[in-house]
Amino acid sequence: MLIFRLLSPRDLCNLSSCCKSLCDIANSENFWLDQCEKVKVIPSSEIVQLRTGVSSYKALCRFLVEVMKPLVGVWVYQKPEFGNVVYVMPGFLSVVGCRIIPQEVGPLGIQEGRIMWSPVFEIICGFDGGSTKFFLNGRDRKDSCLFLGLFTGIEN
């Protein structure tokens, strides 16, 4: 059991396919809770809360490893002063990407005013942890729209 705690989520899945007894051990919720905590994308105190929205810690770990970990952070594409900056943050069983809108920064920096932002996309974890829903925010003439899309997890 100590060896199982040292394995990555992918290695744990591979090992569990070797035989029935290893599969039974690898399906333990405690092992997958440890794996979720090792990903370190969200605070450990929030992992138990997120578990209420998915079928198992294994499903939650899959979402954390394949979707949340690779995307969370600040993404810049050339010339950020033109608004090519997206901040991707964790939500409740989702990942939300927001475009940071360029604005004048006064002598006091950001403390002088609020940062303006616009939602770009949201990826929502399905109950089983394997399915995700991708929503792209946009405009159609003068109205804001939400477009359903397709998302495939990022392989490490």
Coordinates of N, CA, C and O in Angstrom, one line a residue:
M1 N 0.8 -1.2 0.0 CA 0.0 0.0 0.0 C 0.9 1.3 0.0 O 0.5 2.3 -0.6
L2 N 2.0 1.2 0.6 CA 2.9 2.3 0.6 C 3.4 2.6 -0.8 O 3.6 3.8 -1.1
I3 N 3.7 1.6 -1.5 CA 4.1 1.8 -2.9 C 3.1 2.5 -3.7 O 3.3 3.4 -4.5
F4 N 1.8 2.1 -3.5 CA 0.7 2.7 -4.3 C 0.7 4.3 -4.1 O 0.3 5.0 -5.0
R5 N 1.0 4.7 -2.9 CA 0.9 6.1 -2.5 C 2.0 6.9 -3.3 O 1.9 8.1 -3.5
L6 N 3.0 6.2 -3.7 CA 4.1 6.9 -4.5 C 3.9 7.0 -6.0 O 4.6 7.7 -6.7
L7 N 2.9 6.3 -6.5 CA 2.6 6.2 -7.9 C 1.8 7.4 -8.4 O 1.1 8.0 -7.7
S8 N 2.1 7.7 -9.7 CA 1.3 8.8 -10.3 C -0.1 8.2 -10.6 O -0.3 7.0 -10.7
P9 N -1.1 9.1 -10.9 CA -2.4 8.5 -11.3 C -2.4 7.6 -12.5 O -3.1 6.6 -12.5
R10 N -1.6 7.9 -13.5 CA -1.5 7.1 -14.6 C -0.9 5.7 -14.3 O -1.4 4.7 -14.7
D11 N 0.2 5.7 -13.5 CA 0.8 4.4 -13.1 C -0.2 3.6 -12.2 O -0.2 2.4 -12.3
L12 N -0.9 4.3 -11.4 CA -1.9 3.6 -10.5 C -2.9 2.9 -11.4 O -3.3 1.7 -11.1
C13 N -3.4 3.5 -12.4 CA -4.4 2.9 -13.3 C -3.8 1.7 -14.0 O -4.4 0.7 -14.2
N14 N -2.6 1.9 -14.5 CA -1.9 0.8 -15.2 C -1.7 -0.4 -14.3 O -1.9 -1.6 -14.7
L15 N -1.2 -0.2 -13.1 CA -1.0 -1.3 -12.2 C -2.3 -2.0 -11.8 O -2.3 -3.2 -11.7
S16 N -3.4 -1.2 -11.7 CA -4.6 -1.8 -11.3 C -5.2 -2.8 -12.4 O -6.1 -3.6 -12.1
S17 N -4.7 -2.6 -13.6 CA -5.2 -3.5 -14.7 C -4.4 -4.9 -14.7 O -4.7 -5.7 -15.6
C18 N -3.5 -5.0 -13.8 CA -2.6 -6.3 -13.8 C -3.4 -7.5 -13.3 O -3.3 -8.6 -13.9
C19 N -4.1 -7.3 -12.2 CA -4.9 -8.4 -11.6 C -6.0 -7.9 -10.7 O -6.0 -6.7 -10.4
K20 N -6.9 -8.8 -10.4 CA -8.1 -8.4 -9.6 C -7.7 -7.8 -8.2 O -8.3 -6.8 -7.8
S21 N -6.8 -8.4 -7.5 CA -6.4 -8.0 -6.2 C -5.8 -6.6 -6.2 O -6.1 -5.7 -5.4
L22 N -5.0 -6.3 -7.2 CA -4.4 -4.9 -7.3 C -5.5 -3.9 -7.8 O -5.5 -2.8 -7.3
C23 N -6.4 -4.4 -8.5 CA -7.5 -3.5 -9.0 C -8.4 -3.1 -7.7 O -8.8 -2.0 -7.6
D24 N -8.6 -4.1 -6.9 CA -9.4 -3.8 -5.7 C -8.7 -2.8 -4.8 O -9.3 -1.9 -4.2
I25 N -7.4 -2.9 -4.6 CA -6.6 -2.0 -3.8 C -6.6 -0.6 -4.5 O -6.8 0.4 -3.8
A26 N -6.4 -0.6 -5.8 CA -6.3 0.7 -6.5 C -7.7 1.4 -6.6 O -7.7 2.6 -6.8
N27 N -8.8 0.8 -6.4 CA -10.1 1.4 -6.4 C -10.5 2.0 -5.1 O -11.6 2.6 -4.9
S28 N -9.6 2.0 -4.1 CA -9.8 2.6 -2.8 C -10.0 4.1 -2.9 O -9.1 4.7 -3.5
E29 N -11.0 4.6 -2.3 CA -11.2 6.1 -2.3 C -10.0 6.8 -1.6 O -9.6 7.9 -2.0
N30 N -9.4 6.2 -0.5 CA -8.3 6.8 0.2 C -7.1 7.0 -0.7 O -6.4 8.1 -0.7
F31 N -6.8 6.1 -1.6 CA -5.7 6.3 -2.5 C -5.9 7.4 -3.5 O -5.0 8.2 -3.8
W32 N -7.1 7.5 -4.0 CA -7.4 8.5 -5.0 C -7.5 9.9 -4.3 O -7.2 10.9 -4.9
L33 N -7.9 9.9 -3.0 CA -7.9 11.2 -2.3 C -6.5 11.7 -2.2 O -6.2 12.9 -2.4
D34 N -5.5 10.8 -1.9 CA -4.1 11.1 -1.8 C -3.6 11.6 -3.1 O -2.9 12.6 -3.2
Q35 N -4.0 11.0 -4.2 CA -3.6 11.4 -5.6 C -4.2 12.8 -5.9 O -3.4 13.7 -6.4
C36 N -5.4 13.1 -5.5 CA -6.0 14.5 -5.7 C -5.2 15.5 -5.0 O -4.9 16.6 -5.5
E37 N -4.7 15.2 -3.7 CA -4.0 16.1 -2.9 C -2.6 16.3 -3.5 O -2.0 17.4 -3.5
K38 N -2.0 15.3 -4.1 CA -0.7 15.4 -4.7 C -0.6 16.3 -6.0 O 0.4 16.8 -6.3
V39 N -1.8 16.4 -6.7 CA -1.8 17.3 -7.9 C -1.6 18.7 -7.5 O -0.9 19.5 -8.3
K40 N -2.0 19.2 -6.3 CA -1.7 20.5 -5.8 C -2.2 21.6 -6.7 O -1.6 22.7 -6.9
V41 N -3.4 21.5 -7.3 CA -4.0 22.5 -8.1 C -4.9 23.4 -7.3 O -5.0 24.6 -7.5
I42 N -5.6 22.7 -6.3 CA -6.5 23.4 -5.4 C -6.1 23.0 -4.0 O -5.5 22.0 -3.8
P43 N -6.5 23.8 -3.0 CA -6.1 23.5 -1.6 C -6.8 22.2 -1.2 O -7.9 21.9 -1.6
S44 N -6.1 21.4 -0.4 CA -6.6 20.1 0.1 C -7.9 20.3 0.8 O -8.8 19.4 0.7
S45 N -8.2 21.4 1.4 CA -9.5 21.6 2.1 C -10.7 21.6 1.2 O -11.8 21.3 1.6
E46 N -10.4 22.0 -0.1 CA -11.5 22.0 -1.1 C -11.8 20.7 -1.8 O -12.9 20.5 -2.4
I47 N -10.9 19.8 -1.7 CA -11.0 18.5 -2.4 C -12.2 17.8 -1.9 O -13.0 17.2 -2.7
V48 N -12.4 17.7 -0.6 CA -13.6 17.0 0.0 C -14.9 17.6 -0.5 O -15.8 16.9 -0.8
Q49 N -14.9 18.9 -0.6 CA -16.1 19.6 -1.1 C -16.4 19.3 -2.5 O -17.6 19.1 -2.9
L50 N -15.4 19.2 -3.4 CA -15.6 18.9 -4.8 C -16.0 17.5 -5.0 O -16.7 17.2 -5.9
R51 N -15.6 16.6 -4.1 CA -16.0 15.2 -4.2 C -17.5 15.0 -4.2 O -18.1 14.1 -4.8
T52 N -18.3 15.9 -3.6 CA -19.7 15.8 -3.6 C -20.4 16.0 -5.0 O -21.5 15.5 -5.2
G53 N -19.6 16.5 -5.9 CA -20.2 16.7 -7.3 C -19.7 15.7 -8.3 O -20.1 15.8 -9.5
V54 N -18.9 14.7 -7.9 CA -18.5 13.7 -8.8 C -18.7 12.3 -8.2 O -18.9 12.2 -7.0
S55 N -18.6 11.3 -9.0 CA -18.9 9.9 -8.6 C -17.8 9.3 -7.6 O -18.1 8.5 -6.8
S56 N -16.6 9.8 -7.7 CA -15.5 9.2 -6.9 C -14.3 10.2 -6.9 O -14.2 11.1 -7.7
Y57 N -13.4 9.9 -6.0 CA -12.1 10.6 -6.0 C -11.3 10.3 -7.2 O -10.6 11.2 -7.7
K58 N -11.5 9.1 -7.8 CA -10.8 8.8 -9.0 C -11.2 9.7 -10.1 O -10.4 10.2 -10.9
A59 N -12.5 9.9 -10.2 CA -13.1 10.8 -11.3 C -12.6 12.2 -11.1 O -12.3 12.9 -12.0
L60 N -12.6 12.7 -9.8 CA -12.1 14.0 -9.5 C -10.6 14.1 -9.9 O -10.2 15.1 -10.5
C61 N -9.8 13.1 -9.6 CA -8.4 13.2 -9.9 C -8.2 13.3 -11.4 O -7.3 14.0 -11.9
R62 N -9.0 12.5 -12.1 CA -8.9 12.6 -13.6 C -9.1 14.0 -14.1 O -8.3 14.5 -15.0
F63 N -10.1 14.7 -13.6 CA -10.4 16.1 -14.0 C -9.2 17.0 -13.6 O -8.8 17.8 -14.4
L64 N -8.7 16.8 -12.4 CA -7.7 17.7 -11.9 C -6.4 17.5 -12.8 O -5.7 18.5 -13.1
V65 N -6.1 16.3 -13.1 CA -4.8 16.0 -13.8 C -4.9 16.3 -15.3 O -4.0 16.9 -15.9
E66 N -6.0 16.0 -16.0 CA -6.2 16.2 -17.4 C -6.6 17.6 -17.8 O -6.4 18.0 -19.0
V67 N -7.4 18.2 -17.0 CA -8.0 19.5 -17.4 C -7.4 20.7 -16.6 O -6.9 21.6 -17.1
M68 N -7.6 20.6 -15.3 CA -7.3 21.7 -14.4 C -5.8 22.1 -14.3 O -5.4 23.2 -14.6
K69 N -5.0 21.1 -14.0 CA -3.6 21.3 -13.8 C -2.9 21.9 -15.1 O -2.1 22.9 -15.0
P70 N -3.2 21.4 -16.3 CA -2.5 22.0 -17.4 C -3.0 23.4 -17.8 O -2.2 24.1 -18.5
L71 N -4.2 23.8 -17.4 CA -4.7 25.0 -17.9 C -4.7 26.2 -16.9 O -4.6 27.3 -17.3
V72 N -4.7 25.9 -15.6 CA -4.8 27.0 -14.6 C -3.5 27.8 -14.7 O -2.4 27.3 -14.7
G73 N -3.7 29.2 -14.7 CA -2.6 30.1 -14.7 C -2.9 31.3 -15.7 O -4.0 31.5 -16.1
V74 N -1.9 32.0 -15.9 CA -2.0 33.2 -16.8 C -1.4 32.8 -18.2 O -0.3 32.3 -18.3
W75 N -2.2 33.0 -19.2 CA -1.8 32.7 -20.6 C -1.7 34.0 -21.4 O -2.6 34.8 -21.4
V76 N -0.5 34.2 -22.0 CA -0.3 35.4 -22.8 C 0.1 35.1 -24.2 O 0.9 34.2 -24.4
Y77 N -0.5 35.7 -25.2 CA -0.2 35.5 -26.6 C 0.2 36.8 -27.2 O -0.6 37.7 -27.4
Q78 N 1.5 37.1 -27.3 CA 2.0 38.3 -27.9 C 1.3 39.5 -27.4 O 0.2 39.5 -27.1
K79 N 2.0 40.6 -27.3 CA 1.5 41.9 -27.0 C 0.3 41.9 -26.0 O -0.8 42.2 -26.4
P80 N 0.6 41.7 -24.7 CA -0.5 41.6 -23.8 C -1.2 43.0 -23.6 O -2.4 43.0 -23.2
E81 N -0.6 44.1 -24.0 CA -1.2 45.4 -24.0 C -2.4 45.5 -24.9 O -3.3 46.4 -24.7
F82 N -2.6 44.6 -25.8 CA -3.7 44.6 -26.7 C -4.8 43.6 -26.3 O -5.8 43.4 -27.0
G83 N -4.7 43.1 -25.1 CA -5.7 42.2 -24.5 C -5.5 40.8 -24.8 O -6.4 40.0 -24.7
N84 N -4.3 40.4 -25.1 CA -4.0 39.0 -25.3 C -3.6 38.2 -24.1 O -2.7 37.4 -24.1
V85 N -4.2 38.5 -23.0 CA -3.9 37.9 -21.7 C -5.2 37.2 -21.2 O -6.3 37.8 -21.1
V86 N -5.1 35.9 -20.9 CA -6.2 35.2 -20.3 C -5.8 34.5 -19.0 O -4.7 33.9 -18.9
Y87 N -6.6 34.8 -18.0 CA -6.4 34.2 -16.7 C -7.3 33.0 -16.5 O -8.5 33.2 -16.6
V88 N -6.8 31.8 -16.4 CA -7.6 30.6 -16.2 C -7.5 30.2 -14.7 O -6.5 30.0 -14.2
M89 N -8.7 30.1 -14.1 CA -8.8 29.9 -12.7 C -9.8 28.7 -12.4 O -10.7 28.4 -13.2
P90 N -9.5 28.0 -11.3 CA -10.5 26.9 -10.9 C -11.8 27.5 -10.5 O -11.8 28.5 -9.8
G91 N -12.9 26.8 -10.8 CA -14.2 27.1 -10.3 C -14.6 25.9 -9.5 O -13.8 25.0 -9.1
F92 N -15.9 25.7 -9.3 CA -16.4 24.5 -8.6 C -16.6 23.5 -9.6 O -17.6 23.5 -10.4
L93 N -15.7 22.5 -9.7 CA -15.7 21.4 -10.7 C -15.7 22.0 -12.1 O -16.3 21.5 -13.0
S94 N -15.0 23.1 -12.2 CA -14.8 23.7 -13.6 C -13.5 24.5 -13.6 O -12.9 24.7 -12.6
V95 N -13.2 24.9 -14.8 CA -12.1 25.8 -15.1 C -12.6 26.9 -15.9 O -13.4 26.7 -16.9
V96 N -12.4 28.2 -15.5 CA -12.9 29.3 -16.1 C -11.8 30.2 -16.7 O -10.8 30.5 -16.0
G97 N -11.9 30.5 -17.9 CA -10.9 31.4 -18.6 C -11.5 32.8 -18.8 O -12.6 32.9 -19.4
C98 N -10.8 33.8 -18.3 CA -11.2 35.2 -18.5 C -10.2 36.0 -19.1 O -9.0 36.0 -18.8
R99 N -10.6 36.8 -20.1 CA -9.6 37.7 -20.8 C -9.5 39.0 -20.0 O -10.5 39.6 -19.5
I100 N -8.3 39.4 -19.7 CA -8.0 40.6 -19.0 C -8.0 41.8 -20.0 O -7.3 41.7 -20.9
I101 N -8.9 42.7 -19.8 CA -9.1 43.8 -20.7 C -8.1 44.9 -20.4 O -7.9 45.4 -19.3
P102 N -7.3 45.4 -21.4 CA -6.3 46.4 -21.2 C -6.9 47.7 -20.7 O -8.0 48.1 -21.1
Q103 N -6.2 48.4 -19.8 CA -6.7 49.6 -19.2 C -5.5 50.5 -18.8 O -4.4 49.9 -18.6
E104 N -5.7 51.7 -18.6 CA -4.7 52.6 -18.1 C -4.4 52.2 -16.6 O -5.3 52.0 -15.8
V105 N -3.1 52.2 -16.3 CA -2.7 52.0 -14.9 C -2.2 53.3 -14.4 O -1.3 53.9 -14.9
G106 N -2.8 53.7 -13.3 CA -2.4 55.0 -12.7 C -1.1 54.9 -11.9 O -0.5 53.9 -11.8
P107 N -0.7 56.0 -11.2 CA 0.5 56.0 -10.5 C 0.5 55.0 -9.3 O 1.6 54.6 -8.8
L108 N -0.7 54.7 -8.8 CA -0.7 53.7 -7.7 C -0.8 52.3 -8.2 O -1.0 51.4 -7.4
G109 N -0.8 52.1 -9.5 CA -0.9 50.7 -10.1 C -2.3 50.2 -10.0 O -3.3 51.0 -10.1
I110 N -2.4 48.9 -9.8 CA -3.8 48.3 -9.8 C -4.6 48.7 -8.6 O -5.8 48.7 -8.6
Q111 N -4.0 49.2 -7.5 CA -4.7 49.6 -6.3 C -5.7 50.7 -6.6 O -6.6 50.8 -5.9
E112 N -5.4 51.4 -7.7 CA -6.3 52.6 -8.0 C -7.7 52.2 -8.5 O -8.6 52.9 -8.3
G113 N -7.8 51.1 -9.2 CA -9.0 50.7 -9.8 C -9.1 49.2 -9.9 O -8.2 48.4 -9.6
R114 N -10.3 48.7 -10.3 CA -10.5 47.3 -10.5 C -10.0 46.8 -11.9 O -10.0 47.6 -12.8
I115 N -9.6 45.6 -11.9 CA -9.2 45.0 -13.2 C -10.5 44.6 -14.0 O -11.4 44.0 -13.4
M116 N -10.6 45.0 -15.2 CA -11.7 44.6 -16.1 C -11.4 43.3 -16.8 O -10.3 43.1 -17.2
W117 N -12.4 42.5 -16.9 CA -12.3 41.2 -17.5 C -13.5 40.8 -18.3 O -14.6 41.3 -18.0
S118 N -13.4 39.8 -19.1 CA -14.5 39.3 -19.9 C -14.3 37.8 -20.0 O -13.3 37.3 -20.3
P119 N -15.4 37.0 -19.7 CA -15.3 35.6 -19.8 C -15.0 35.1 -21.2 O -15.6 35.6 -22.1
V120 N -14.2 34.1 -21.3 CA -13.9 33.5 -22.6 C -14.4 32.1 -22.7 O -15.0 31.8 -23.7
F121 N -14.1 31.2 -21.7 CA -14.6 29.9 -21.8 C -14.8 29.3 -20.4 O -14.3 29.8 -19.4
E122 N -15.5 28.2 -20.3 CA -15.6 27.4 -19.1 C -15.6 25.9 -19.5 O -16.3 25.5 -20.4
I123 N -14.9 25.1 -18.8 CA -14.9 23.7 -18.9 C -15.4 23.1 -17.6 O -14.9 23.3 -16.6
I124 N -16.5 22.3 -17.7 CA -17.2 21.8 -16.6 C -17.0 20.3 -16.5 O -17.1 19.6 -17.5
C125 N -16.7 19.8 -15.3 CA -16.4 18.4 -15.1 C -17.8 17.6 -15.0 O -18.7 18.1 -14.3
G126 N -17.9 16.5 -15.7 CA -19.1 15.7 -15.6 C -19.0 14.9 -14.3 O -18.0 14.7 -13.7
F127 N -20.2 14.3 -14.0 CA -20.3 13.5 -12.7 C -19.3 12.4 -12.7 O -18.7 12.0 -11.7
D128 N -19.1 11.8 -13.9 CA -18.2 10.6 -13.9 C -16.7 11.0 -14.0 O -15.8 10.2 -14.0
G129 N -16.4 12.3 -14.2 CA -15.0 12.8 -14.2 C -14.3 12.6 -15.6 O -13.3 13.2 -15.9
G130 N -14.9 11.8 -16.4 CA -14.3 11.5 -17.7 C -15.0 12.4 -18.8 O -14.3 12.7 -19.8
S131 N -16.2 12.8 -18.6 CA -16.8 13.7 -19.5 C -16.7 15.1 -19.1 O -16.7 15.5 -17.9
T132 N -16.5 16.0 -20.1 CA -16.4 17.4 -19.8 C -17.3 18.2 -20.8 O -17.6 17.7 -21.9
K133 N -17.8 19.3 -20.3 CA -18.6 20.2 -21.2 C -17.8 21.5 -21.4 O -17.3 22.1 -20.4
F134 N -17.7 21.9 -22.6 CA -16.9 23.1 -22.9 C -17.8 24.2 -23.4 O -18.6 23.9 -24.3
F135 N -17.8 25.3 -22.8 CA -18.6 26.5 -23.2 C -17.7 27.6 -23.6 O -16.9 28.0 -22.9
L136 N -18.0 28.2 -24.8 CA -17.2 29.3 -25.3 C -18.1 30.5 -25.2 O -19.3 30.5 -25.8
N137 N -17.7 31.6 -24.6 CA -18.5 32.8 -24.5 C -18.1 33.7 -25.7 O -17.0 33.8 -26.1
G138 N -19.1 34.4 -26.2 CA -18.8 35.3 -27.4 C -20.0 36.2 -27.6 O -20.9 36.3 -26.8
R139 N -19.9 36.9 -28.7 CA -21.0 37.9 -29.0 C -21.5 37.6 -30.4 O -20.8 37.2 -31.3
D140 N -22.8 37.7 -30.6 CA -23.4 37.6 -31.9 C -24.2 38.9 -32.1 O -25.2 39.1 -31.5
R141 N -23.5 39.7 -32.9 CA -24.0 41.1 -33.1 C -23.9 41.9 -31.8 O -22.9 42.2 -31.3
K142 N -25.0 42.1 -31.2 CA -25.0 42.9 -29.9 C -25.3 42.1 -28.7 O -25.2 42.6 -27.6
D143 N -25.7 40.9 -28.8 CA -26.0 40.0 -27.7 C -24.8 39.1 -27.3 O -24.1 38.6 -28.2
S144 N -24.7 38.8 -26.0 CA -23.7 37.8 -25.6 C -24.3 36.5 -25.8 O -25.5 36.2 -25.6
C145 N -23.5 35.5 -26.2 CA -23.9 34.2 -26.4 C -23.0 33.2 -25.8 O -21.8 33.4 -25.4
L146 N -23.5 32.0 -25.6 CA -22.8 30.9 -25.0 C -22.8 29.7 -26.0 O -23.9 29.3 -26.4
F147 N -21.7 29.3 -26.5 CA -21.6 28.3 -27.5 C -21.1 27.0 -26.9 O -20.1 27.0 -26.2
L148 N -21.8 25.9 -27.1 CA -21.3 24.6 -26.7 C -20.2 24.1 -27.6 O -20.2 24.2 -28.8
G149 N -19.1 23.6 -27.0 CA -18.0 23.1 -27.7 C -17.6 21.7 -27.3 O -18.3 21.0 -26.5
L150 N -16.4 21.3 -27.7 CA -15.9 19.9 -27.4 C -14.5 20.1 -26.9 O -13.7 20.9 -27.4
F151 N -14.2 19.4 -25.8 CA -12.9 19.5 -25.2 C -12.3 18.1 -25.0 O -13.0 17.2 -24.5
T152 N -11.1 17.9 -25.3 CA -10.4 16.6 -25.1 C -9.2 16.9 -24.1 O -8.5 17.9 -24.3
G153 N -9.1 16.1 -23.1 CA -8.0 16.3 -22.1 C -6.7 16.3 -22.6 O -6.4 15.8 -23.7
I154 N -5.8 17.0 -22.0 CA -4.4 17.2 -22.4 C -3.6 16.0 -21.9 O -3.6 15.8 -20.7
E155 N -2.9 15.3 -22.7 CA -2.0 14.2 -22.3 C -0.7 14.8 -21.8 O -0.1 15.7 -22.4
N156 N -0.2 14.2 -20.6 CA 1.1 14.7 -20.1 C 2.2 13.8 -20.7 O 2.1 12.7 -21.0

